mmCIF file of C-alpha atoms in Angstrom:
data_model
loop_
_atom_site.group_PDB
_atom_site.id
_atom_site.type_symbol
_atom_site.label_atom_id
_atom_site.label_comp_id
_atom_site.label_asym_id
_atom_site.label_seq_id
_atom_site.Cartn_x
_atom_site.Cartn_y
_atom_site.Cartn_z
ATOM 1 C CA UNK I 1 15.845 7.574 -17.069
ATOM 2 C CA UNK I 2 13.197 7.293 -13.987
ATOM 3 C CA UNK I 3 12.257 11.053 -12.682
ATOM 4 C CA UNK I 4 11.068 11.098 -9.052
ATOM 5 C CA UNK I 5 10.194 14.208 -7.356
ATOM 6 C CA UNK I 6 13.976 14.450 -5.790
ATOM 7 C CA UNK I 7 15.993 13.284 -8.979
ATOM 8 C CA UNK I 8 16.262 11.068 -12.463
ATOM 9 C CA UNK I 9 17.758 7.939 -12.032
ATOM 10 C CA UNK I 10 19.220 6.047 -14.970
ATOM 11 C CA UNK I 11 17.719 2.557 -15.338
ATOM 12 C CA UNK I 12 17.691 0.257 -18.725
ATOM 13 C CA UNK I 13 14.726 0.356 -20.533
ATOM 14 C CA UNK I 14 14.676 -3.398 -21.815
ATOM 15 C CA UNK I 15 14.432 -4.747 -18.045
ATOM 16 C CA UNK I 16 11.814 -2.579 -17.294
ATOM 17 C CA UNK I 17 9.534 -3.243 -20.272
ATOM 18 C CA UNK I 18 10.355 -6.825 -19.327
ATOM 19 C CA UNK I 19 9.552 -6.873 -15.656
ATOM 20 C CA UNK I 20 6.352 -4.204 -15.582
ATOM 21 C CA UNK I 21 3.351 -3.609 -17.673
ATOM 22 C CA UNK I 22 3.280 0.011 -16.966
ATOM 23 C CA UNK I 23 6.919 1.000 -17.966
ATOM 24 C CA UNK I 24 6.416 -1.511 -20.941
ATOM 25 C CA UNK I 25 2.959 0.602 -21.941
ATOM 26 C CA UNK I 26 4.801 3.918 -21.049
ATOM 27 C CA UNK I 27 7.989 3.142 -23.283
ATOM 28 C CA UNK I 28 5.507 2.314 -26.269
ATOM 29 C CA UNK I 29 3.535 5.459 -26.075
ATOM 30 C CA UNK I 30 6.387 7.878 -25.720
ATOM 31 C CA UNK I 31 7.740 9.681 -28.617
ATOM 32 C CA UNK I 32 10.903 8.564 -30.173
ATOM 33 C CA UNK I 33 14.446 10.010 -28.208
ATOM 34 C CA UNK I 34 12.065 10.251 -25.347
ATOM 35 C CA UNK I 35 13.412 7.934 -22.533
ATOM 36 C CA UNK I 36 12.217 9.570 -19.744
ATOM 37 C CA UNK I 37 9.301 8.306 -17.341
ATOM 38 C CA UNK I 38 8.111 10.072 -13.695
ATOM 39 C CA UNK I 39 7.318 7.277 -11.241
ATOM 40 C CA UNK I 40 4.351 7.789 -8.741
ATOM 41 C CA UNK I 41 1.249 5.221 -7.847
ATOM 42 C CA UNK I 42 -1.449 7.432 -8.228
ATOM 43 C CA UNK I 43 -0.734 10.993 -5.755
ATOM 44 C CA UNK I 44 1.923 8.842 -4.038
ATOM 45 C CA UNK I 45 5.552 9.864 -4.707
ATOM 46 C CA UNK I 46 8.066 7.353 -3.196
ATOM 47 C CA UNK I 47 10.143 8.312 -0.889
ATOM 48 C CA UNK I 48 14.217 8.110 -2.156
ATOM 49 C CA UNK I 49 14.627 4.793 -0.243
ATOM 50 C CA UNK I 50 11.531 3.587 -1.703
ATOM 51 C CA UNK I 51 12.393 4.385 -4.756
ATOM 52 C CA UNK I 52 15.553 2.700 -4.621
ATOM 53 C CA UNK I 53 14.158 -0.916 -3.085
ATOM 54 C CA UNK I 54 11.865 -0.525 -5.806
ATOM 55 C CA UNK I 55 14.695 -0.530 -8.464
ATOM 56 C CA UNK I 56 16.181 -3.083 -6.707
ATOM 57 C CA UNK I 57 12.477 -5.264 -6.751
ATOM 58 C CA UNK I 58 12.057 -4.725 -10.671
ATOM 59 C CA UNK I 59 16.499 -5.756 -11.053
ATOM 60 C CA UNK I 60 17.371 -8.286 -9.189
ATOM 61 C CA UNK I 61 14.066 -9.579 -7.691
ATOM 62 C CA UNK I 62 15.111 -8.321 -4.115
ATOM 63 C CA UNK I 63 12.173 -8.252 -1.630
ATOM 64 C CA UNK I 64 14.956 -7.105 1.269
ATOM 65 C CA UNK I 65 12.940 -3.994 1.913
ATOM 66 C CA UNK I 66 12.893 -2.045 4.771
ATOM 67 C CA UNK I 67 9.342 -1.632 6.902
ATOM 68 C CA UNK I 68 9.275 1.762 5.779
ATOM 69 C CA UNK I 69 9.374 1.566 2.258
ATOM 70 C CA UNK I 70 6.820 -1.397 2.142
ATOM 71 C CA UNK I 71 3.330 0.539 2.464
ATOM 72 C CA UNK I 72 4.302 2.380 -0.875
ATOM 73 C CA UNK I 73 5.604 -0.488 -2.021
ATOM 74 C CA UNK I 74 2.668 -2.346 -1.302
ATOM 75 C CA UNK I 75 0.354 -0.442 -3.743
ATOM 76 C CA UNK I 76 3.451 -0.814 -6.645
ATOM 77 C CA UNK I 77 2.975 -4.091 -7.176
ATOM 78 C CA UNK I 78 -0.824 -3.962 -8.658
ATOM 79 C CA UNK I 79 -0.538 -0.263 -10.102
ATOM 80 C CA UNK I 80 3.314 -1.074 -12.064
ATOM 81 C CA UNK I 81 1.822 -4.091 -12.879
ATOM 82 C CA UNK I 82 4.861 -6.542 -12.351
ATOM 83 C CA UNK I 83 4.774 -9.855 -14.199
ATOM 84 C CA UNK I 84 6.338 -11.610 -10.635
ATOM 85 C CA UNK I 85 3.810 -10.927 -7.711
ATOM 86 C CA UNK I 86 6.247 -11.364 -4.647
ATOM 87 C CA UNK I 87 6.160 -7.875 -4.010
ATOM 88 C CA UNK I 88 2.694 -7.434 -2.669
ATOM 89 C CA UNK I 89 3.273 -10.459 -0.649
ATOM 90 C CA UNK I 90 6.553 -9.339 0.994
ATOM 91 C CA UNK I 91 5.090 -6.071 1.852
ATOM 92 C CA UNK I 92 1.861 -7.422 3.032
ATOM 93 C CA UNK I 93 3.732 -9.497 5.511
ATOM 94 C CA UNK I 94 5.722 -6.750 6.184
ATOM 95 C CA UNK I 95 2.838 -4.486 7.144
ATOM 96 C CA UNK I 96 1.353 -6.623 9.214
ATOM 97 C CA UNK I 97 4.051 -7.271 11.347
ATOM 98 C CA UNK I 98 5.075 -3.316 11.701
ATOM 99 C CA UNK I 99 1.015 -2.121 12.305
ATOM 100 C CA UNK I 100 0.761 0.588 14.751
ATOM 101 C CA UNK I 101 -1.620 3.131 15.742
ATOM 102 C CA UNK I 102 0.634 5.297 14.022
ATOM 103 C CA UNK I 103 0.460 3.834 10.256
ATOM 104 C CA UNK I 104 -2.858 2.147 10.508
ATOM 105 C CA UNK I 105 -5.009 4.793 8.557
ATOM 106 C CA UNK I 106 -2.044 4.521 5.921
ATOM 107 C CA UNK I 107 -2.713 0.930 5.966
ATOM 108 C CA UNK I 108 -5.957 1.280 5.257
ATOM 109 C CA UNK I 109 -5.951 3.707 2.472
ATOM 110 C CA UNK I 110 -3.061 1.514 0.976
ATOM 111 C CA UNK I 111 -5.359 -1.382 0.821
ATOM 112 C CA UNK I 112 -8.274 -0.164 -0.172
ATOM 113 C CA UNK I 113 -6.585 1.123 -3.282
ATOM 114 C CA UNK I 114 -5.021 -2.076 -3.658
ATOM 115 C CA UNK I 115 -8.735 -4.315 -2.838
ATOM 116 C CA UNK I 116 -6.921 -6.041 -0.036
ATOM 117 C CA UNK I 117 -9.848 -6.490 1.689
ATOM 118 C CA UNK I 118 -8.299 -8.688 4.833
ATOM 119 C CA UNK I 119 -5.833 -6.176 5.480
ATOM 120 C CA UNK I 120 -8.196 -3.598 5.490
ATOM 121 C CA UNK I 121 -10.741 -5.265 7.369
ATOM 122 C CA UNK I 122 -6.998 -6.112 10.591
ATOM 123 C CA UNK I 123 -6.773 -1.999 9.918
ATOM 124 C CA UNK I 124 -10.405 -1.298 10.404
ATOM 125 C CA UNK I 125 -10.114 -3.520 13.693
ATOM 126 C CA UNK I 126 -7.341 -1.568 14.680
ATOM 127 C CA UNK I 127 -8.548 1.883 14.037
ATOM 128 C CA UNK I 128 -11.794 1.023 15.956
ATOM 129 C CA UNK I 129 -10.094 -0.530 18.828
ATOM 130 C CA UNK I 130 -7.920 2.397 19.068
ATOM 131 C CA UNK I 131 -10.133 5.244 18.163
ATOM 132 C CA UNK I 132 -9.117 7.911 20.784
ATOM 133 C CA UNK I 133 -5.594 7.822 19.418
ATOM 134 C CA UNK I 134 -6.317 7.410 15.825
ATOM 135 C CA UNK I 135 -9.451 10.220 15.403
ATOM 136 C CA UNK I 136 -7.249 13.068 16.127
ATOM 137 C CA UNK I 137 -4.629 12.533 13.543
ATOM 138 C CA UNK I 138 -4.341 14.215 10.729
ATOM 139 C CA UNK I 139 -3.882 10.997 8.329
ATOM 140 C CA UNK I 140 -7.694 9.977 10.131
ATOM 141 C CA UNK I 141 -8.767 13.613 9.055
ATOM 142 C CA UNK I 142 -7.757 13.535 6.101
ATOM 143 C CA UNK I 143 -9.241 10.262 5.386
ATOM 144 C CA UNK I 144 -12.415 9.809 2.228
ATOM 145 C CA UNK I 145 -15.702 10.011 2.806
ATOM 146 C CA UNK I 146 -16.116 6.429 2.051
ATOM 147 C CA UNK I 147 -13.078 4.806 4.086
ATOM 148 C CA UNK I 148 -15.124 7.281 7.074
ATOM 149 C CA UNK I 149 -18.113 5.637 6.472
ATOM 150 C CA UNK I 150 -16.302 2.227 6.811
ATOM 151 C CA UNK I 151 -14.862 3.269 9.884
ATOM 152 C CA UNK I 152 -18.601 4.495 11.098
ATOM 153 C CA UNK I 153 -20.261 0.759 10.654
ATOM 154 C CA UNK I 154 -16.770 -0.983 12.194
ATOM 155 C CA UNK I 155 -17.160 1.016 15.127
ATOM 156 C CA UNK I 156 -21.533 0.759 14.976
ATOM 157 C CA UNK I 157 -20.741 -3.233 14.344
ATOM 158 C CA UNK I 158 -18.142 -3.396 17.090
ATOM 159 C CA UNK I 159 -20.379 -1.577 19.497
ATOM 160 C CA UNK I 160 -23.417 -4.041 18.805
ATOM 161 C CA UNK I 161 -20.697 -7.125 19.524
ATOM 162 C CA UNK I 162 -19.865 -5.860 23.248
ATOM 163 C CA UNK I 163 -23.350 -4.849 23.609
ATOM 164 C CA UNK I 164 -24.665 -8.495 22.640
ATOM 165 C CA UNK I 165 -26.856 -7.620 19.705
ATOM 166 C CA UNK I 166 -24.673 -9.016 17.214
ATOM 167 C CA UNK I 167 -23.268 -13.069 17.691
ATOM 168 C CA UNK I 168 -19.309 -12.682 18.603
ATOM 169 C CA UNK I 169 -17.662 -14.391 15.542
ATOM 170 C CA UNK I 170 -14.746 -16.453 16.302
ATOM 171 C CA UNK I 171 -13.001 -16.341 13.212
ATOM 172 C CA UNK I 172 -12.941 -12.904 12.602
ATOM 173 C CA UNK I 173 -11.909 -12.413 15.826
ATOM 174 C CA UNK I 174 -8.463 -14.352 15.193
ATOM 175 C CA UNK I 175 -8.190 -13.203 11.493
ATOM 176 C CA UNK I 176 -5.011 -12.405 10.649
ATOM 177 C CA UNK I 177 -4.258 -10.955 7.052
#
């Protein structure tokens, strides 16, 4: 079985090995009459509907995931290790389109743990442009040094843009991840 923090669900073994690195590294290295694996992606814990549209990814291919589900989702794809890479690229697409000031820091950690660096670069934009809102939340707060040091030199590099020091570059200006 699968154990998630809210429950063990029963999934066969063979089409896991055969769709995911991880679970096929996980199923070597456990002990005999051991069939039991905890999924997470690092300190994240999917959420039951997560989980689920991630069962239904690694069965039947199914990238019909809901907005919600696709941040964790997004990080799955390169920690689980899946053999078919239409994951990341369903969620990506997914996040872009569903960005708001409320789910941009979670963006951002998502891909930098991922090395998406477009994406994080769109977030970056966003969390500058919209720094009043963002800076009080507890996701920005809670943020790493390092992703606060990113934000530091968008907002220093945006800043020298408007005031003229730096040359306005169109294509970053229409990038779109």
């Amino acid at each position: 079985g699968i154990n998630a923090e809210y429950g063990e669900h029963r999934a066969h073994r063979a089409i896991l090995i055969a769709r995911c690195e991880y679970f096929s590294a996980m199923y070597r290295s456990l002990p005999p009459g051991n069939d039991s694996v905890t999924v997470c992606i690092g300190d994240l814990e999917p959420t039951p509907n997560a989980f689920t549209s991630l069962l239904r990814y690694v069965y039947c291919n199914d990238t019909e995931i809901p907005a919600e589900d696709s941040l964790y989702l997004f990080a799955a794809d390169k920690f689980y290790g899946f053999r078919n890479k239409q994951l990341q690229a369903y969620c990506r697409k997914s996040l872009e389109t569903n960005i708001k000031t409320s789910n941009v820091v979670d963006i951002l950690k998502a891909a930098d743990q991922v090395g998406s660096r477009d994406m994080k670069a769109h977030a970056l934009r966003m969390i500058v442009e919209h720094i009043t809102v963002i800076q009080p939340m507890p996701s920005f707060k809670s943020l790493s040094r390092e992703l606060l040091l990113e934000v530091f030199e968008a907002m220093v590099t945006h800043m020298k843009t408007r005031q003229g020091l730096l040359p306005k570059s169109p294509n970053k200006a229409n990038t779109r991840f």
